Short mmCIF file of C-alpha atoms and ligand atoms in Angstrom, two decimals:
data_model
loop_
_atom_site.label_atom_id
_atom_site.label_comp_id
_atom_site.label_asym_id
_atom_site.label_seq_id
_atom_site.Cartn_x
_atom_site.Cartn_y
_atom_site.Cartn_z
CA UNK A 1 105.86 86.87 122.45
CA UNK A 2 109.08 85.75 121.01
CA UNK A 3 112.70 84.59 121.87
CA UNK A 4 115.51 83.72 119.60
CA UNK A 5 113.85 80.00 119.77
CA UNK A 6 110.59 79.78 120.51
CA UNK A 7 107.21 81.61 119.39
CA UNK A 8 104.41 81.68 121.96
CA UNK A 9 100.93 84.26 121.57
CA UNK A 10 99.42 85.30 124.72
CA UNK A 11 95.72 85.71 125.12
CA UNK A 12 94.41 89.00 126.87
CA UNK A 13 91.14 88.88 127.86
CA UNK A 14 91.24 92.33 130.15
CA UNK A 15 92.37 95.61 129.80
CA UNK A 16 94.83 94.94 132.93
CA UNK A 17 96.14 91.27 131.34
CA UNK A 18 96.86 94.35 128.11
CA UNK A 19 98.43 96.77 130.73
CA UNK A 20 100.72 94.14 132.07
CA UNK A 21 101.56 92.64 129.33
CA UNK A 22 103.16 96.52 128.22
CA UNK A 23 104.30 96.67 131.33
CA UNK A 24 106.53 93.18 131.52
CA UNK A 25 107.18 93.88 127.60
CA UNK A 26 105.84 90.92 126.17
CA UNK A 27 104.14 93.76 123.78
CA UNK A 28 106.68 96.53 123.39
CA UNK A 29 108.21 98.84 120.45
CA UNK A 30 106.27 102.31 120.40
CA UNK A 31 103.47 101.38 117.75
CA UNK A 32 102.73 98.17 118.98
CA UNK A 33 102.29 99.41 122.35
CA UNK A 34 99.80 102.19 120.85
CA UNK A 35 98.11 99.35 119.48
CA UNK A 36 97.61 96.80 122.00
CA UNK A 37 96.93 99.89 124.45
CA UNK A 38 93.56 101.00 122.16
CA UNK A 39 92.87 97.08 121.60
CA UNK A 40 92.93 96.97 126.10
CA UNK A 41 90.03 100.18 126.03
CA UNK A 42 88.08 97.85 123.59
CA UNK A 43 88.44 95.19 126.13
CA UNK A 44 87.53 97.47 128.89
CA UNK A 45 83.98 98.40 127.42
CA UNK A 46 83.39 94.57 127.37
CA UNK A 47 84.28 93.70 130.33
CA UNK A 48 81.21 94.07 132.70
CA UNK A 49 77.93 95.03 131.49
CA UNK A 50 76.50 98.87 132.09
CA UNK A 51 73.45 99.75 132.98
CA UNK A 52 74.00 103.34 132.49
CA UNK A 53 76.53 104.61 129.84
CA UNK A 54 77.91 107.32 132.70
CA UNK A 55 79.41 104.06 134.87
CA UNK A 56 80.64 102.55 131.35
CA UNK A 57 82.79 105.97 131.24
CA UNK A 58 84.13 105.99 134.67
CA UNK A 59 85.16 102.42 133.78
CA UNK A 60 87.25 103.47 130.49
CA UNK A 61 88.42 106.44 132.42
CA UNK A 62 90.02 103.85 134.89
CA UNK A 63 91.22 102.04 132.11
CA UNK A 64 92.67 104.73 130.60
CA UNK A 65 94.99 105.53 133.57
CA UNK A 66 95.79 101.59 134.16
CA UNK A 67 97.18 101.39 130.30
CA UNK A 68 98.74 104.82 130.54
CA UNK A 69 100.46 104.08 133.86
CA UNK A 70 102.83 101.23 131.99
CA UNK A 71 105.32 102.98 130.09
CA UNK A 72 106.24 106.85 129.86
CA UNK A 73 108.52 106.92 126.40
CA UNK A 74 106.79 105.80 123.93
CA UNK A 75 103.80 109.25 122.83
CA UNK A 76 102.30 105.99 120.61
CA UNK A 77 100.67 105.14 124.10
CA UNK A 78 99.14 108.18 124.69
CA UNK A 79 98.58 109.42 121.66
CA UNK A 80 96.29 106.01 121.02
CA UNK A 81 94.49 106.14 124.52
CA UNK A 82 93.90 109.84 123.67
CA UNK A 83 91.90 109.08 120.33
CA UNK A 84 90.40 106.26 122.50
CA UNK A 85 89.20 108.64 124.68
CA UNK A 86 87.55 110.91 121.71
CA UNK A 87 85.25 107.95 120.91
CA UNK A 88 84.48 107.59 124.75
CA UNK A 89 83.66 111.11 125.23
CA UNK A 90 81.83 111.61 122.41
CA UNK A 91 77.71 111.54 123.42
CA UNK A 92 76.61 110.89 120.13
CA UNK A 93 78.12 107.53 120.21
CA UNK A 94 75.45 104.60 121.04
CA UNK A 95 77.28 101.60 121.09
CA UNK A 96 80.57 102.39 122.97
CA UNK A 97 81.77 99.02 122.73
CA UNK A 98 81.48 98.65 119.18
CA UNK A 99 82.83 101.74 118.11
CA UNK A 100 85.87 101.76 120.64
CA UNK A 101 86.29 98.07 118.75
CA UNK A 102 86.32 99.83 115.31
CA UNK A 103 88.26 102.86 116.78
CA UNK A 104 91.28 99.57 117.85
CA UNK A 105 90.74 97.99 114.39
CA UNK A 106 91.27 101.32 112.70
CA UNK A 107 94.45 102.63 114.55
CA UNK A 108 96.03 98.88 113.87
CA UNK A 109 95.00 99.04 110.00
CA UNK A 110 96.31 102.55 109.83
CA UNK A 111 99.85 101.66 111.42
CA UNK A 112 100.51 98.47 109.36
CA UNK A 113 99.88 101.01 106.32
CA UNK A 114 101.91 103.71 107.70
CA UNK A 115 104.79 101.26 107.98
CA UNK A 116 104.76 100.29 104.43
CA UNK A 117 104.63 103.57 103.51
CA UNK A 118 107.73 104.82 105.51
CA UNK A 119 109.22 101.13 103.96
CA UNK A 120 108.97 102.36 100.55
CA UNK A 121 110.05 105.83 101.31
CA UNK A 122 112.98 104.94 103.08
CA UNK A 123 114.34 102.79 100.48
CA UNK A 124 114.51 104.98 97.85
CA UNK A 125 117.10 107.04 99.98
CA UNK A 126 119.34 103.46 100.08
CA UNK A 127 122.03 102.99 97.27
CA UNK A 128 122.44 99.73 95.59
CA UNK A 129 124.68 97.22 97.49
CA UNK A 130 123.53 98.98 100.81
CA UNK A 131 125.19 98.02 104.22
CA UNK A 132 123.11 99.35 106.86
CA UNK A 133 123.03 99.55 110.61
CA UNK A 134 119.98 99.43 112.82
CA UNK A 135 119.50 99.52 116.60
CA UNK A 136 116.88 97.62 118.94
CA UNK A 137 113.87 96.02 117.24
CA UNK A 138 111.76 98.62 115.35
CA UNK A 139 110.61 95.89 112.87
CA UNK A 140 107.12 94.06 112.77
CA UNK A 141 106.83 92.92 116.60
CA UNK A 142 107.28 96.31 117.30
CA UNK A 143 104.13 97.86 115.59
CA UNK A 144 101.16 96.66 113.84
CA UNK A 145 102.99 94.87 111.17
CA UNK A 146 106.32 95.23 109.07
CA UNK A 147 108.13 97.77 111.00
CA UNK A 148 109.34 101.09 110.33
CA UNK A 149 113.37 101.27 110.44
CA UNK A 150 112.89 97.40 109.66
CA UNK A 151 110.19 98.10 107.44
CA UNK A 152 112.86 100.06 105.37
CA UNK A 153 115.42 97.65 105.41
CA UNK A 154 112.38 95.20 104.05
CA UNK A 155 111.36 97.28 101.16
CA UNK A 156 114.93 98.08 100.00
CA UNK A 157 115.78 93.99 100.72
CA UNK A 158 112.33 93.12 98.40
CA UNK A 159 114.29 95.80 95.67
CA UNK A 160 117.72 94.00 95.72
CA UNK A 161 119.42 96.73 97.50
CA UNK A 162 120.46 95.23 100.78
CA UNK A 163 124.29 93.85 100.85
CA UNK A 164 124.18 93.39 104.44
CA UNK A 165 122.61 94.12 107.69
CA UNK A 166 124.04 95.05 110.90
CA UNK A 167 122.20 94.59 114.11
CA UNK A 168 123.05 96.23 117.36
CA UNK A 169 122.63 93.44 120.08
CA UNK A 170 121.07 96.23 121.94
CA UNK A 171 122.43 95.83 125.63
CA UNK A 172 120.79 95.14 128.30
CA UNK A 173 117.42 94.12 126.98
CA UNK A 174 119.10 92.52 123.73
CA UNK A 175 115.90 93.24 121.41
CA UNK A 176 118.39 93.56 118.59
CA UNK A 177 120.06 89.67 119.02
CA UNK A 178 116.34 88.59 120.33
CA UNK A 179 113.89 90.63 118.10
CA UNK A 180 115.65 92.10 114.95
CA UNK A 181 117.49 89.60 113.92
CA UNK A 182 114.82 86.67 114.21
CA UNK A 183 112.59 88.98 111.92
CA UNK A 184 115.51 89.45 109.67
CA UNK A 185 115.99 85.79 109.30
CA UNK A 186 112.36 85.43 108.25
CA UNK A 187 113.01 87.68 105.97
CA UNK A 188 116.06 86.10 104.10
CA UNK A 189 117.84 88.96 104.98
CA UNK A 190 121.72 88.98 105.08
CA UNK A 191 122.52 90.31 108.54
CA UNK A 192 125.16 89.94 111.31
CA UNK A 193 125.04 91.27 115.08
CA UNK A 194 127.63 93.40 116.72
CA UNK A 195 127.53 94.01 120.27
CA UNK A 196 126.82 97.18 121.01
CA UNK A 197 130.63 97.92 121.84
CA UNK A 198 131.53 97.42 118.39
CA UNK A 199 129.46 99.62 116.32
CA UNK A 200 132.51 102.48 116.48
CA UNK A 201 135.01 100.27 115.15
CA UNK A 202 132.72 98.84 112.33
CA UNK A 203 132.10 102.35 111.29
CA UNK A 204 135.58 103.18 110.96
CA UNK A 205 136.90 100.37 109.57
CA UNK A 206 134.31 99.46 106.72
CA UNK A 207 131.95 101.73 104.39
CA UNK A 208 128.37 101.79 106.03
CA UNK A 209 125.81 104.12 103.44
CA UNK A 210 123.05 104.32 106.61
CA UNK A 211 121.83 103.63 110.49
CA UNK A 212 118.27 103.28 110.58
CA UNK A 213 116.37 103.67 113.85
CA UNK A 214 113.17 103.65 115.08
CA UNK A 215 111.69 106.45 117.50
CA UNK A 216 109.52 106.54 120.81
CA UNK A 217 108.59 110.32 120.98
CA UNK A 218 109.84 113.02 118.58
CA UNK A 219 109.73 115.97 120.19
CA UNK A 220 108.31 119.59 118.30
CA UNK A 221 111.89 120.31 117.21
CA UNK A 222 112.90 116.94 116.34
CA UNK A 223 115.02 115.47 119.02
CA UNK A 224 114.34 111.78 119.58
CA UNK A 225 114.04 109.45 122.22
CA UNK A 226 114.78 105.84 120.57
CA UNK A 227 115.86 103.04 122.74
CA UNK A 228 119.28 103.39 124.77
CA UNK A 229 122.42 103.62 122.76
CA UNK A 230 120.74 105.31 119.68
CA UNK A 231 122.42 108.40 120.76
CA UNK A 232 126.33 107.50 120.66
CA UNK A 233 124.94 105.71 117.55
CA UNK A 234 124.25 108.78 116.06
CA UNK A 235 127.51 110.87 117.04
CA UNK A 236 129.63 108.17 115.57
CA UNK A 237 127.49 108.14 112.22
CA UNK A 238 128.07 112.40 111.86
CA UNK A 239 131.84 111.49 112.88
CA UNK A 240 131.95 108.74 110.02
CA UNK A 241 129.77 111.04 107.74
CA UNK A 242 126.86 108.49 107.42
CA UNK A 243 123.48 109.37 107.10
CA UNK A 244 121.42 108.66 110.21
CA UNK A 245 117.98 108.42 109.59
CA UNK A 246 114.95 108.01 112.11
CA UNK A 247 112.22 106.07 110.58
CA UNK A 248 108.49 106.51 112.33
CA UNK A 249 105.23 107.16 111.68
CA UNK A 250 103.07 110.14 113.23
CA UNK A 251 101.74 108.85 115.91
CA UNK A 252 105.25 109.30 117.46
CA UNK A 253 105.31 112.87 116.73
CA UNK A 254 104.74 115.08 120.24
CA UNK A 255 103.70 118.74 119.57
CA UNK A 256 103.11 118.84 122.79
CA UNK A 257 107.01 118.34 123.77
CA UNK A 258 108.73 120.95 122.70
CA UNK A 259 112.29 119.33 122.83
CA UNK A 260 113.81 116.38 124.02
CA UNK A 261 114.90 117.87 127.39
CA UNK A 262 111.31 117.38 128.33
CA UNK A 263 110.86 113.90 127.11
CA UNK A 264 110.51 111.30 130.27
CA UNK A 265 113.17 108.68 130.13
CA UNK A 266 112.20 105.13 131.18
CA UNK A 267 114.35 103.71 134.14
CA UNK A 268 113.99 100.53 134.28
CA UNK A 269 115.19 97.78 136.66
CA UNK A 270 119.05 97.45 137.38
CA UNK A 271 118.53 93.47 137.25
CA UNK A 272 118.03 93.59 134.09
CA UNK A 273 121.61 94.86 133.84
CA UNK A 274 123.32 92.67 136.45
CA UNK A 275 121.72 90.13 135.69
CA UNK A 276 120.65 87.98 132.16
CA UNK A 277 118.03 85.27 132.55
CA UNK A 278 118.24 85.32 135.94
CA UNK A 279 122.34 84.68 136.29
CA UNK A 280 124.66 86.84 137.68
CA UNK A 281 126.55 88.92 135.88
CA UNK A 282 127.80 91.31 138.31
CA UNK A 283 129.29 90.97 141.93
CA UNK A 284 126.38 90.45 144.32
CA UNK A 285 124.83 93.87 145.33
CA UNK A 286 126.44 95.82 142.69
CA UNK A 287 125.25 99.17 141.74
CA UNK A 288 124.07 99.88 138.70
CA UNK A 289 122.10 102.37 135.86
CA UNK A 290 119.45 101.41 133.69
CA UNK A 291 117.68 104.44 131.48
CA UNK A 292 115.76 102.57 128.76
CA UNK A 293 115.83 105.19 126.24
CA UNK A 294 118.03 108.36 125.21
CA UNK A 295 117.53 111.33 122.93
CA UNK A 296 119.19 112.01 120.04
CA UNK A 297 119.11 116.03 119.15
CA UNK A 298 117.78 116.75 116.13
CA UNK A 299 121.06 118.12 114.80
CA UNK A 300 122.43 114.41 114.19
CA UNK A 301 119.39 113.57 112.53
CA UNK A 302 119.98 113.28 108.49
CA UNK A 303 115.75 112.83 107.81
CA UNK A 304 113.12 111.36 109.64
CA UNK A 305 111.16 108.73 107.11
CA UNK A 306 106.95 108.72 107.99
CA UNK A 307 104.53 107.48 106.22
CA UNK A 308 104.06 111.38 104.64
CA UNK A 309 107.40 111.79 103.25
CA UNK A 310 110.92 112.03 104.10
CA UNK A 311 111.09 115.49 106.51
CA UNK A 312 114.28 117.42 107.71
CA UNK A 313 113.72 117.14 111.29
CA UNK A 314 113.43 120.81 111.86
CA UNK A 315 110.84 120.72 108.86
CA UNK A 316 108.74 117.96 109.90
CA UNK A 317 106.06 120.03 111.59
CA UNK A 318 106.34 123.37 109.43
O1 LIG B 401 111.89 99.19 125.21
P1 LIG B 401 111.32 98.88 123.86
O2 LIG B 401 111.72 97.53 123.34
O3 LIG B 401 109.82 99.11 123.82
O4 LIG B 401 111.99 99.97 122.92
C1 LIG B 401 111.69 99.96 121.55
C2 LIG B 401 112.41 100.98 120.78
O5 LIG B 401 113.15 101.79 121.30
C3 LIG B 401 112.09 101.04 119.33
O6 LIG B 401 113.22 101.41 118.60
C4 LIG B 401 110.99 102.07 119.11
O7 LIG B 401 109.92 101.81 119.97
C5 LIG B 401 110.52 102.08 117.71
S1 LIG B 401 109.56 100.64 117.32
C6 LIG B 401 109.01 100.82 115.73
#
């Protein structure tokens, strides 16, 4: 877990300390959640002996519904509790534990790839001297390792093509001022942070060459849910005529949805928005909104960067 000043790891030992840690978002960002979620079905097959392998699946299959129950954005979850659930199901299998283990290891090894891979393709659409924007935290604590829209800004930093960096604070959680930038500054990566408010102005006022984002579910005709604010983000960048690229790997991909319209939109809690750290911001009692994510159609979308190439989003599941 991490805040501007102060790293801390938690131990989880269960597959509900996994679930609540998704669910209070000490592990959050689409691929990380994916992760930890097929990492908390390991733990589940450990967690009390079986005598007979048909309890050991009625345990998983309550495991299953604890990690899926957490958060309803993100496919990443599902998606990994799904291929959890092939192992599970799958009669040939002897040692459940084990293989659900190597099943964890696998998904986590194939997601720190994927991110390089979308890194390195993603970079080779930046010009020299780039100035880019990116929203939320869709860097290395959000997956297995490097990031994806991060990940991109990496690879083209590690080729000498990043000028400068701007970071969305990303109101109300502030994953952008908490997350990106912290990551960035590892990285020795030029950067600065705009509140969210100011993104419009920047755009009009300077020369921007891309806004890289992250993605929670692409839907079947490309529309994608990213974290709140990624939509206006993406009507100002057609406005300014900058390219406005969604960077992700598969595993985000939902045939199953066919457009964003049917993509469930976190609401989280209002305190989160009247309140920061626990003080005030807001009158006592006052009302408030808080959807966690929006959808950007796939209209605005210049290309979405995976780790198979750089698609058109109407093309990316021809
Ligand atoms: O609510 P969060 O912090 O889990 O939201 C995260 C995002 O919206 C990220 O941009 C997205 O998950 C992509 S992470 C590679």
């Amino acid at each position: 877990m991490t805040s501007p000043v102060r790293v801390r790891y938690i131990s989880c030992r269960t597959h509900r300390d996994v679930a609540r840690a998704i669910r209070d978002m000490s592990i959050r960002g689409a691929p990380a959640i994916g992760c930890a979620a097929a990492f908390g079905m390991a733990l589940a097959a450990k967690e009390r002996p079986f005598k007979r392998s048909k309890d050991l699946t009625v345990q998983l299959e309550k495991a299953r519904l604890c990690l899926g129950a957490t958060r309803p954005t993100a496919v990443n979850l599902f998606w990994a509790l799904e291929r959890m659930a092939r192992v599970y199901k799958n009669p040939k299998i002897l040692n459940l534990p084990m293989a659900l283990e190597q099943e964890a290891l696998a998904i986590h090894t194939e997601d720190r790839a994927s991110c390089h891979a979308i890194g390195d393709a993603g970079a080779r659409l930046l010009p020299k001297k780039a100035v880019v924007l990116t929203h939320c935290n869709a860097g290395a604590l959000a997956t297995a390792g490097y990031g994806t829209a991060v990940g991109v800004i990496r690879s083209a930093h590690r080729q000498g093509k990043i000028k400068r960096v701007y970071v969305d604070e990303t109101r109300p959680y502030l994953q952008g001022a908490r997350l990106t930038a912290w990551e960035l500054d590892q990285e020795g990566i030029p950067y600065e942070i705009l509140t969210d408010n100011m993104a419009g102005h920047i755009l009009k006022t300077e020369k921007l060459d891309a806004i890289i984002v992250g993605a929670d579910r692409i839907a079947a005709n490309g529309d994608t849910a990213n974290k709140i604010g990624t939509y206006s983000l993406a009507i100002l960048a057609q406005y300014h005529g900058v390219p406005f690229y969604v960077a992700a790997p598969f595993s985000t991909v939902d045939r199953a949805t066919p457009t964003g319209a049917a993509i469930p939109i976190e609401e989280r809690s209002v305190e989160e928005v009247v309140k920061f750290r626990g003080f005030s911001i807001a009158p006592k009692g006052a009302q408030a909104r808080h959807p966690a994510f929006d959808v950007t159609p796939a209209k605005l979308i210049t290309a979405i960067i995976t780790e198979r190439g750089v698609f058109s989003p109407r093309r990316l599941l021809r």
